[in-house]
Short mmCIF file of C-alpha atoms and ligand atoms in Angstrom, two decimals:
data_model
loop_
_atom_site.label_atom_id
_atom_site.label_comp_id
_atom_site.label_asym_id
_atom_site.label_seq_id
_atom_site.Cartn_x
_atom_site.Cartn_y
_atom_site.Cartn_z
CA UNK A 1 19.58 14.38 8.64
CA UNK A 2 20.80 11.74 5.87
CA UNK A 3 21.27 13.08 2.49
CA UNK A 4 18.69 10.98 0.89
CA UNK A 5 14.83 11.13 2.63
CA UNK A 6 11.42 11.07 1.61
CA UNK A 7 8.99 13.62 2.06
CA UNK A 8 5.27 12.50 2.77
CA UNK A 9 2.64 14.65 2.08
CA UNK A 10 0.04 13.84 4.43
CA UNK A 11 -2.34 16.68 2.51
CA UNK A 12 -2.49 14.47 -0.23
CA UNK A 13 -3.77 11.44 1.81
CA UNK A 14 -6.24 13.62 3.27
CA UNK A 15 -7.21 14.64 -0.19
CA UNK A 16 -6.90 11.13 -1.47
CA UNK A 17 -9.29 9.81 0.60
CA UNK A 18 -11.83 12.58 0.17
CA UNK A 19 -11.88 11.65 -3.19
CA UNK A 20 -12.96 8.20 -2.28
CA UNK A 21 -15.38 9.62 0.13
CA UNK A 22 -16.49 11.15 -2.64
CA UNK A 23 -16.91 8.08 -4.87
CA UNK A 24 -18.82 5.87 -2.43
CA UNK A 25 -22.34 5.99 -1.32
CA UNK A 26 -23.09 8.05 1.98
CA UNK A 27 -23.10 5.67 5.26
CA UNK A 28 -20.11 3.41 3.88
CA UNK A 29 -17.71 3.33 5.93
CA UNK A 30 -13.97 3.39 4.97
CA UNK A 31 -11.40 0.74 6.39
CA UNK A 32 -7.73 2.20 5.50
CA UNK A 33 -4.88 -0.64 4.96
CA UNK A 34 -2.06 1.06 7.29
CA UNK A 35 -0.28 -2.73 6.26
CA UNK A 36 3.58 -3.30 5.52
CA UNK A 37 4.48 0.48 7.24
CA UNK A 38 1.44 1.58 5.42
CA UNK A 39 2.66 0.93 1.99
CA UNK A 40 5.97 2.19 3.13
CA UNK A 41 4.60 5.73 3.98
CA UNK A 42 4.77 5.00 7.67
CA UNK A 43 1.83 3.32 9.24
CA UNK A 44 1.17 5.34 12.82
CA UNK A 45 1.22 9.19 11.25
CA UNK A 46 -1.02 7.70 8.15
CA UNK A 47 -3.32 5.75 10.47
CA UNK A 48 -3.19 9.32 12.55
CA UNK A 49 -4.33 10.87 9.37
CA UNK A 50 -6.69 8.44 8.03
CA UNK A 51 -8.64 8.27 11.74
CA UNK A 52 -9.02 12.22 11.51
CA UNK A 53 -10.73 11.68 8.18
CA UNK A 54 -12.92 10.12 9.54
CA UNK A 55 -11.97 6.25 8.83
CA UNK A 56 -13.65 3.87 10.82
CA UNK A 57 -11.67 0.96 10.24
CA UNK A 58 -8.02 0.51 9.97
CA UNK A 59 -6.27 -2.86 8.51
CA UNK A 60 -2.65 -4.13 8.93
CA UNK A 61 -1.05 -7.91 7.84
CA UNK A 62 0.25 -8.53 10.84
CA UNK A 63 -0.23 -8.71 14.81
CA UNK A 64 2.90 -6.65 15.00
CA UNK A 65 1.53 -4.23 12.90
CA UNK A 66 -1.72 -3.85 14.60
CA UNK A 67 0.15 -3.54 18.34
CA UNK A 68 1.95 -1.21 17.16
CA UNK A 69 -1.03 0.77 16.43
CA UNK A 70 -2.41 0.58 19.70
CA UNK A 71 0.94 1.56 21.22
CA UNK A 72 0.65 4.66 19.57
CA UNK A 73 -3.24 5.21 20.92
CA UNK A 74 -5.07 4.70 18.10
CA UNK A 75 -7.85 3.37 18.75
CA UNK A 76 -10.30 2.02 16.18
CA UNK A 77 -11.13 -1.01 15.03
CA UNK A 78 -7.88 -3.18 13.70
CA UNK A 79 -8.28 -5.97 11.19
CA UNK A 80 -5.87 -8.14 10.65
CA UNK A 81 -5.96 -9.29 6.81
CA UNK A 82 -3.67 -12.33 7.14
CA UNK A 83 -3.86 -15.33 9.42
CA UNK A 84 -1.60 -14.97 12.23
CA UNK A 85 0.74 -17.78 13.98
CA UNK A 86 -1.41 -19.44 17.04
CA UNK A 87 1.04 -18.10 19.38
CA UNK A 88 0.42 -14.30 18.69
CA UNK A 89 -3.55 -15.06 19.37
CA UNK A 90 -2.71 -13.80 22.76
CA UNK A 91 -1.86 -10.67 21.88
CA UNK A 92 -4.71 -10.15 19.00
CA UNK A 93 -7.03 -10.39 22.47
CA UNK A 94 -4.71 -8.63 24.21
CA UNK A 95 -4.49 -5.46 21.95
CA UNK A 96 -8.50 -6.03 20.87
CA UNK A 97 -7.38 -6.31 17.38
CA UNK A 98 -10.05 -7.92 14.69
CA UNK A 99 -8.76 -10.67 12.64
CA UNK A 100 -10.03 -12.10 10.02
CA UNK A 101 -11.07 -15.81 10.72
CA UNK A 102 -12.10 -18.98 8.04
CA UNK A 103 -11.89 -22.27 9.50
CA UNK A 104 -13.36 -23.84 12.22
CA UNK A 105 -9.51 -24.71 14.03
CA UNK A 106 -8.77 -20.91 14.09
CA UNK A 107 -12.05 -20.14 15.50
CA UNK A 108 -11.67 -22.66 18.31
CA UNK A 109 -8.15 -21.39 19.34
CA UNK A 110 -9.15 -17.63 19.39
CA UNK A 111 -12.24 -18.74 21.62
CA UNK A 112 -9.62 -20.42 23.69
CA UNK A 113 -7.93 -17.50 23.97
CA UNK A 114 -10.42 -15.03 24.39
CA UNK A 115 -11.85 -16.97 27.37
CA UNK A 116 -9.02 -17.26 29.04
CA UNK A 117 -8.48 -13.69 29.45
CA UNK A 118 -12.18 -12.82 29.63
CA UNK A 119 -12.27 -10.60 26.51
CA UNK A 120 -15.07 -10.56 24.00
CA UNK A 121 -13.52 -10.21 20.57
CA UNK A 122 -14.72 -9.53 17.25
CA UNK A 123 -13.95 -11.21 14.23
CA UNK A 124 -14.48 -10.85 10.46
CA UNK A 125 -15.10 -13.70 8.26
CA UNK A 126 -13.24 -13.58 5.25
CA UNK A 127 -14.92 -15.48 2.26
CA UNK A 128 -13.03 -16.93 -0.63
CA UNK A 129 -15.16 -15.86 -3.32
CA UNK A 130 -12.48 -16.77 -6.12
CA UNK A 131 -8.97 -15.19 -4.83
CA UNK A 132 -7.76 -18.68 -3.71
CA UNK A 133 -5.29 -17.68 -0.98
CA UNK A 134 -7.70 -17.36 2.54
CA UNK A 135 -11.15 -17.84 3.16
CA UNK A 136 -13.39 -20.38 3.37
CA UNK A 137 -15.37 -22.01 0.98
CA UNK A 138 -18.77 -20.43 0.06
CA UNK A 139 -20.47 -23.39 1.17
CA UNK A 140 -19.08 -23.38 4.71
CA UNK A 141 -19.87 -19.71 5.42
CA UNK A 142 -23.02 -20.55 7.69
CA UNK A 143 -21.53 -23.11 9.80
CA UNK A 144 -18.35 -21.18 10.49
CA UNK A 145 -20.32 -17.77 11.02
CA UNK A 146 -22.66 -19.99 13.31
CA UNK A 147 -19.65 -20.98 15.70
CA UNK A 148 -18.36 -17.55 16.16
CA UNK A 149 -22.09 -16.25 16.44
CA UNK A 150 -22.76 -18.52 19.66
CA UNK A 151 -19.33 -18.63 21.06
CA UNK A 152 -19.43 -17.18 24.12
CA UNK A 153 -16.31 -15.24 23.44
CA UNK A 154 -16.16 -14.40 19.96
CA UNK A 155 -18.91 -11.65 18.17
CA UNK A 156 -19.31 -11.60 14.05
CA UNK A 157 -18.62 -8.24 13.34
CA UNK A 158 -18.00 -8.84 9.84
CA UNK A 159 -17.94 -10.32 6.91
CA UNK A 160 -15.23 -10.00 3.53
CA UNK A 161 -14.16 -11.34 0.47
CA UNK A 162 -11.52 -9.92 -1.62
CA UNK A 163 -10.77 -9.55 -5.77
CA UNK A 164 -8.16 -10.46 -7.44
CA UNK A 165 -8.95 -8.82 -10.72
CA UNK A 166 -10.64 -5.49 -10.05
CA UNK A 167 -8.15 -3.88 -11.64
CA UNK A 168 -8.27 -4.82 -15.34
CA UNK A 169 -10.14 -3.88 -17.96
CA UNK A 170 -10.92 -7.39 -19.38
CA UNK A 171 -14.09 -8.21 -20.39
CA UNK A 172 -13.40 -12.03 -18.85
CA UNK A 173 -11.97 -10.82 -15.70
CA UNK A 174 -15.37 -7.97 -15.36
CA UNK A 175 -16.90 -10.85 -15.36
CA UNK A 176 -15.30 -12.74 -13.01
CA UNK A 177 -15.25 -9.70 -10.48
CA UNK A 178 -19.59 -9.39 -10.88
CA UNK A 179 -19.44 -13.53 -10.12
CA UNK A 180 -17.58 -12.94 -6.82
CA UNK A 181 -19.78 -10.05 -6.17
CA UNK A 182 -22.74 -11.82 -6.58
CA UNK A 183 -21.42 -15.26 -4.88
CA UNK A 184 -20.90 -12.78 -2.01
CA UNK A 185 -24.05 -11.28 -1.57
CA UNK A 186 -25.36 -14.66 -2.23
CA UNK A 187 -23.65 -16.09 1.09
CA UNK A 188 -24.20 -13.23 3.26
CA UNK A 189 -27.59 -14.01 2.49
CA UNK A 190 -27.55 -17.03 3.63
CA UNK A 191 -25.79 -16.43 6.84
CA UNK A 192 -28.89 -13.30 7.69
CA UNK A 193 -31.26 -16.31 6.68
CA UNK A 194 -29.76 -18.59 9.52
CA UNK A 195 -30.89 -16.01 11.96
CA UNK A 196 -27.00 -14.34 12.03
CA UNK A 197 -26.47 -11.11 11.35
CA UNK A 198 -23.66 -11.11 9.23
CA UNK A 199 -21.85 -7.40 10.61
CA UNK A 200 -20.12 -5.06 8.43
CA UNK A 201 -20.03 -6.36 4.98
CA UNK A 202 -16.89 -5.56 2.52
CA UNK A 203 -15.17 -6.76 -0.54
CA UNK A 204 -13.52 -3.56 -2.94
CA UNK A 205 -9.98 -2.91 -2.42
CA UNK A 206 -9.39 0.39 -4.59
CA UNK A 207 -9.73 -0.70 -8.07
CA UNK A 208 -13.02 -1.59 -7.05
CA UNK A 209 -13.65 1.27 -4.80
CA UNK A 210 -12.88 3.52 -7.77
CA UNK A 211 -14.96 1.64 -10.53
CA UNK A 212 -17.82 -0.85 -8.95
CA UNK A 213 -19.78 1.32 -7.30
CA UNK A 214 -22.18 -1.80 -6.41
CA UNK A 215 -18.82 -3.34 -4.94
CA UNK A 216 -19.11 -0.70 -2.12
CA UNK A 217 -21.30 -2.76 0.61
CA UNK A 218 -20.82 -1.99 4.24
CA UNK A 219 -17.29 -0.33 3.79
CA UNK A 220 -14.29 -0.47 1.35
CA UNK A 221 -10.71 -0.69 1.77
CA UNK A 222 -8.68 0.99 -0.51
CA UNK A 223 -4.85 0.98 0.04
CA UNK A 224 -3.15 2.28 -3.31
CA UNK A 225 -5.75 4.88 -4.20
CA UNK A 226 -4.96 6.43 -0.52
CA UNK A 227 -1.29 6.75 -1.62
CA UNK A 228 -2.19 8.31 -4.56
CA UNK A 229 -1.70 5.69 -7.04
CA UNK A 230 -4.32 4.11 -10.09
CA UNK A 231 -4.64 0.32 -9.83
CA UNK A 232 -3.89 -1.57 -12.90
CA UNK A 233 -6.28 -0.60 -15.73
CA UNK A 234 -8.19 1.76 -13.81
CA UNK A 235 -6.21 4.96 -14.47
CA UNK A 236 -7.65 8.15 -14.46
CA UNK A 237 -8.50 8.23 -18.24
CA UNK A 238 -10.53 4.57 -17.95
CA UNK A 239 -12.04 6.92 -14.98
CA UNK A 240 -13.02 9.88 -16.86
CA UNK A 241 -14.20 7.35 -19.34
CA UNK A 242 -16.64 5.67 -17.07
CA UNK A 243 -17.44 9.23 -16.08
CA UNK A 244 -15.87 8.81 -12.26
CA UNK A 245 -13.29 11.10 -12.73
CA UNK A 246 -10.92 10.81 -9.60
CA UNK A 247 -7.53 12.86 -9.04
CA UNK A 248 -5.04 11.11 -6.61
CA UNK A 249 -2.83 12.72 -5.53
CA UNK A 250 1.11 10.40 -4.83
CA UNK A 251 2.00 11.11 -1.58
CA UNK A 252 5.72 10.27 -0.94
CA UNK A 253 8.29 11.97 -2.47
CA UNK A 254 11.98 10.29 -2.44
CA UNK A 255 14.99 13.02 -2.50
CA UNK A 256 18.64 12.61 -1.81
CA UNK A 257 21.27 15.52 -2.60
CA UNK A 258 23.87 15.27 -5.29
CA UNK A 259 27.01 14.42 -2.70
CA UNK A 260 29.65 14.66 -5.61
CA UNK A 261 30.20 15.76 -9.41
CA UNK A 262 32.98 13.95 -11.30
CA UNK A 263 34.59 14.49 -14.68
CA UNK A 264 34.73 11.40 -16.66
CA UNK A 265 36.59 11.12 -19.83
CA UNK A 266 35.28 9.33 -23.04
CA UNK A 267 35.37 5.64 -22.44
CA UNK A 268 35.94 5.71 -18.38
CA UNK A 269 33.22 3.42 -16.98
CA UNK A 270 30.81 3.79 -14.41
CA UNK A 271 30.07 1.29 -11.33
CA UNK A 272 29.81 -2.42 -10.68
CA UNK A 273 30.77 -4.53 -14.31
CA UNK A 274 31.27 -1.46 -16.20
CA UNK A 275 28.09 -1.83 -18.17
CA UNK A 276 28.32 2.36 -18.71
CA UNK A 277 31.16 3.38 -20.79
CA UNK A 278 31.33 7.23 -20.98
CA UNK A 279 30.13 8.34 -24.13
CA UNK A 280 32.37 11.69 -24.55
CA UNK A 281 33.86 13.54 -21.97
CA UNK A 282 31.07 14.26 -19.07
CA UNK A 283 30.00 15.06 -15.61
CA UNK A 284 28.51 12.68 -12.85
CA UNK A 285 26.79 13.54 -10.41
CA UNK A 286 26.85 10.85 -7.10
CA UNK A 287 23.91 10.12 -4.91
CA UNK A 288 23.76 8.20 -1.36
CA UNK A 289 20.77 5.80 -2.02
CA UNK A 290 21.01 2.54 -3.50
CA UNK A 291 19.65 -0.73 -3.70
CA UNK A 292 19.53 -1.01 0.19
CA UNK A 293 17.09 1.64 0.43
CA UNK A 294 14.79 0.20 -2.49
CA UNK A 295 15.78 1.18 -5.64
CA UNK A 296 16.61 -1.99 -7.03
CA UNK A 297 18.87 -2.76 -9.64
CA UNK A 298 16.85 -3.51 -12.02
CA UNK A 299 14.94 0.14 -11.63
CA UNK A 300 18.43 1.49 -13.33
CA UNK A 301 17.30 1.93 -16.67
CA UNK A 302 13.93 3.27 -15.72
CA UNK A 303 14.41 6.12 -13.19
CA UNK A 304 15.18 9.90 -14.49
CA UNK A 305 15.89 11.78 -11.14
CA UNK A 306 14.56 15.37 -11.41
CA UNK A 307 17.98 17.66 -10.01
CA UNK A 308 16.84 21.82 -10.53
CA UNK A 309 13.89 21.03 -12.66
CA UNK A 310 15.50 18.77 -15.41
CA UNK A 311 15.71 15.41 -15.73
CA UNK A 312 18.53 12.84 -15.85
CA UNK A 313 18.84 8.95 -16.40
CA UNK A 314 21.04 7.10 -13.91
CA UNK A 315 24.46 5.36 -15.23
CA UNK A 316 26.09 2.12 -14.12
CA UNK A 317 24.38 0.04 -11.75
CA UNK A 318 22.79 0.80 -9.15
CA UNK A 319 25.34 -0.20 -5.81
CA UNK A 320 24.14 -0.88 -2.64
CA UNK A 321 24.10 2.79 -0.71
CA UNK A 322 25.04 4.72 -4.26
CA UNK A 323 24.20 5.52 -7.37
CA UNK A 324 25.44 7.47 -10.31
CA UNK A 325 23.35 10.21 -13.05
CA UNK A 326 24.78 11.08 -15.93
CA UNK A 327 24.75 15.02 -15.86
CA UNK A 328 26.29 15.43 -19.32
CA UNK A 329 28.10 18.73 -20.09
CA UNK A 330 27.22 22.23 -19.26
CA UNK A 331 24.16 20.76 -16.51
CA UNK A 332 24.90 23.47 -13.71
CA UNK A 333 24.24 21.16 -11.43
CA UNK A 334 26.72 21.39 -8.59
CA UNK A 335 26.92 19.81 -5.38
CA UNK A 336 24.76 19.58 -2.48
CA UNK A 337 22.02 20.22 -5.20
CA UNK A 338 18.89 17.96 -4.19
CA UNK A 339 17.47 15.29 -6.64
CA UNK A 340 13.73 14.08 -6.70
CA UNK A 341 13.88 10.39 -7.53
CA UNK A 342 10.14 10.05 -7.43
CA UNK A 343 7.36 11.96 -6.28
CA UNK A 344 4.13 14.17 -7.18
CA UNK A 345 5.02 15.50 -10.80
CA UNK A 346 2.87 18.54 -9.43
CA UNK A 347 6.09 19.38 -7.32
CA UNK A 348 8.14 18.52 -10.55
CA UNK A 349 8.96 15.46 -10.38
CA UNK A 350 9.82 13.61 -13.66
CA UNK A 351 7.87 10.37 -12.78
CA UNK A 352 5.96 9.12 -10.31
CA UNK A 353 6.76 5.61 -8.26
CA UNK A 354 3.84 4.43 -10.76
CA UNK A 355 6.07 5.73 -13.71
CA UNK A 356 8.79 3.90 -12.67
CA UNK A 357 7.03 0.90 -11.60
CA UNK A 358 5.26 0.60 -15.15
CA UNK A 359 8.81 1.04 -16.91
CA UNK A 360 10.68 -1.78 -14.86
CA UNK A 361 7.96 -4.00 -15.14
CA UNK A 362 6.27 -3.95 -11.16
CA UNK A 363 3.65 -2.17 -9.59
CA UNK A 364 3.83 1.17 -7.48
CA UNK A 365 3.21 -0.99 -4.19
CA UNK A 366 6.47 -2.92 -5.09
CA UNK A 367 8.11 1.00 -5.40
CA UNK A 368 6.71 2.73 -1.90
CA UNK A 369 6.73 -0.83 -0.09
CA UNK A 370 10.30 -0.73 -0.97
CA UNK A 371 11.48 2.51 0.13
CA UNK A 372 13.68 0.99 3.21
CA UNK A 373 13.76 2.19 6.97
CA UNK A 374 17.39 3.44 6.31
CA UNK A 375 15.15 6.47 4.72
CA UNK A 376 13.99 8.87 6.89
CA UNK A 377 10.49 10.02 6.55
CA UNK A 378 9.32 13.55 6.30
CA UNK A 379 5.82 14.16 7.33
CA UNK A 380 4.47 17.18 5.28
CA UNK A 381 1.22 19.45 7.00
CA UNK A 382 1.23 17.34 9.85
C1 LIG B 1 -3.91 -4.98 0.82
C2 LIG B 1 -5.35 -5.32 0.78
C3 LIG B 1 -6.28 -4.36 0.38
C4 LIG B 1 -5.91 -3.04 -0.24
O1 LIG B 1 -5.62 -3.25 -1.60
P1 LIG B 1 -5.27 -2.04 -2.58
O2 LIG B 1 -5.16 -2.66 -3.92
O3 LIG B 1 -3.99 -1.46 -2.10
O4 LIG B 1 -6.38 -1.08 -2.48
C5 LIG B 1 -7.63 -4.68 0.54
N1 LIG B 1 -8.00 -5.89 1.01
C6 LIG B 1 -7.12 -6.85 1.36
C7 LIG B 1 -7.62 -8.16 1.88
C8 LIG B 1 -5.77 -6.60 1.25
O5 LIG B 1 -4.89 -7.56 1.59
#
């Protein structure tokens, strides 16, 4: 196997989403975002994992993402989040995946589509409540739910919305969340008041999983929090605070092995533009993962990689496919000697991909999303 891999600790998934279980009223159901290679984690074993937990929904981006899915056997409900091209609305009949629908165009091809191969499918609406990317407008939520209620072909089985703030800690933006809430509930509503029944209602992604718990409805669909990461404001201190105290629990781990230690004399430099200039005489220590396998360049400064307990910063730029630590003198580190970049800091890690992330400016999804394919995964307590 390559030198560099991450480990995925499915036990902490499982965990991860008992503590949501946990969190939300009995009878919700729990819709798991497998999207983007589940946040980089690897979408079939997490969807695997999430499905024996008892999830009863599962949600990807794309119609590739939700095939794949289904080539692998699994078998529950599929939403797909984001609105597909009108020539993969085959397949989302074809595979019996659930995507999310909000104008009356999309509807009408998907009925099209659905006829022709004599397939019943099930859509959710998706609402724009005040995110102001999809969804239609409050206003036309009746109509549209209307057409897909008596299309022959097409069955409501839901309706969403989604948040764009539920993260922070802003007075203004807590207030903008509980007017998106309430819009909500005021158009579903409506729709149950024009005779439809409006299916499985759902608007918190995990900030408001962990926080609102009035944001629960029908089912919630946290991503982050089932990777073990605390979105935005809501960390776990604003969570004891609001006395919900949740433990997540990160579950990848990126390691690569320490493939060769150099001696550098004082003033040698290090990598691409010799931005690192030895600062006495020292050792380096040389690892196989660079910027091609998603540690950016501009991570440099922020990542401390964990090598026999202790911790130490990178030098030079990060390259492509390599990257240098400064091991300083006396470091009994030697070669072949693995390296935690991120991970768990209860397996002694020195940061998480959310203390990175917070360092170089991003968030953790922008970290685990990253992690490329050239990585091979691990799968921990399978
Ligand atoms: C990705 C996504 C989620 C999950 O968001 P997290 O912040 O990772 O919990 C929920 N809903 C929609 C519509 C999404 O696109």
């Amino acid at each position: 196997m390559r030198a560099t891999f991450a480990n995925i600790y499915l036990d902490n998934i499982r965990h991860n989403i008992s503590e949501i279980r946990r969190l939300i009223p009995s009878g919700t159901m729990i819709c798991v975002p497998v999207k983007a290679d589940a946040y980089g984690h690897g979408a079939v074993p997490v969807a695997r994992v999430a499905v024996e937990c008892g999830a009863e929904y599962l949600a990807v981006a794309t119609v590739a993402e939700g095939a794949a899915l289904r080539s692998a056997g699994i078998a529950v409900p599929v939403l797909v989040l984001s609105l597909p091209h009108p020539s993969e609305l085959a397949e989302v009949v074809e595979q019996g995946l659930v995507p999310a629908v909000q104008d009356e165009e999309f509807i009408r091809l998907l009925g099209s589509e659905a006829e022709a191969r004599r397939r019943t499918i099930s859509v959710h609406l998706k609402v724009d409540t005040g995110m102001g990317r999809i969804g239609c407008v409050p206003g036309e939520a009746v109509r549209l739910a209307d057409m897909v209620a008596s299309s022959r072909w097409l069955s409501l089985g839901g309706m969403f919305t989604h948040l764009p703030v539920p993260d922070s800690a802003s007075p203004d933006d807590e207030a903008f969340t509980a007017g998106q809430l309430s819009l909500f509930g005021d158009v579903v509503s409506a729709v149950r008041a024009a005779g439809i029944s409006p299916g499985i209602c759902h608007a918190a992604s995990s900030a408001a999983v962990l926080r609102y718990p009035e944001a629960s409805l029908d089912m919630v669909r946290p991503g982050l929090a089932v990777y073990g990461y605390y979105p935005g404001d809501v960390d776990a201190s604003f969570l004891d605070g609001i006395r919900r105290p949740v433990l997540l629990k990160p579950a990848m781990e990126l390691r690569t092995t320490v493939v060769a230690v150099r001696r550098v004399r004082k003033g040698q430099s290090v990598s691409y533009g010799r931005t690192w200039i030895a600062p006495e005489d020292c050792d380096i220590g040389v690892l196989p993962l660079g910027y091609a396998d998603g540690l950016l360049r501009h991570y440099g400064g922020h990542v401390k990689v964990t090598i026999n307990g202790r911790a130490f910063p990178l030098c030079g730029r990060i390259c492509m496919d390599q990257c240098m630590v400064c091991l300083g003198n006396g470091s009994g580190v030697s070669r072949w000697d693995e390296a935690v970049v991120f991970g768990p800091r209860e397996l002694g890690s020195a940061q998480d991909a959310s203390g990175i992330a917070c360092a170089a400016g991003t968030i953790p999804y922008e970290i685990t999303c990253g992690v490329n394919r050239r990585v091979p995964r691990v799968y921990k307590n399978p």
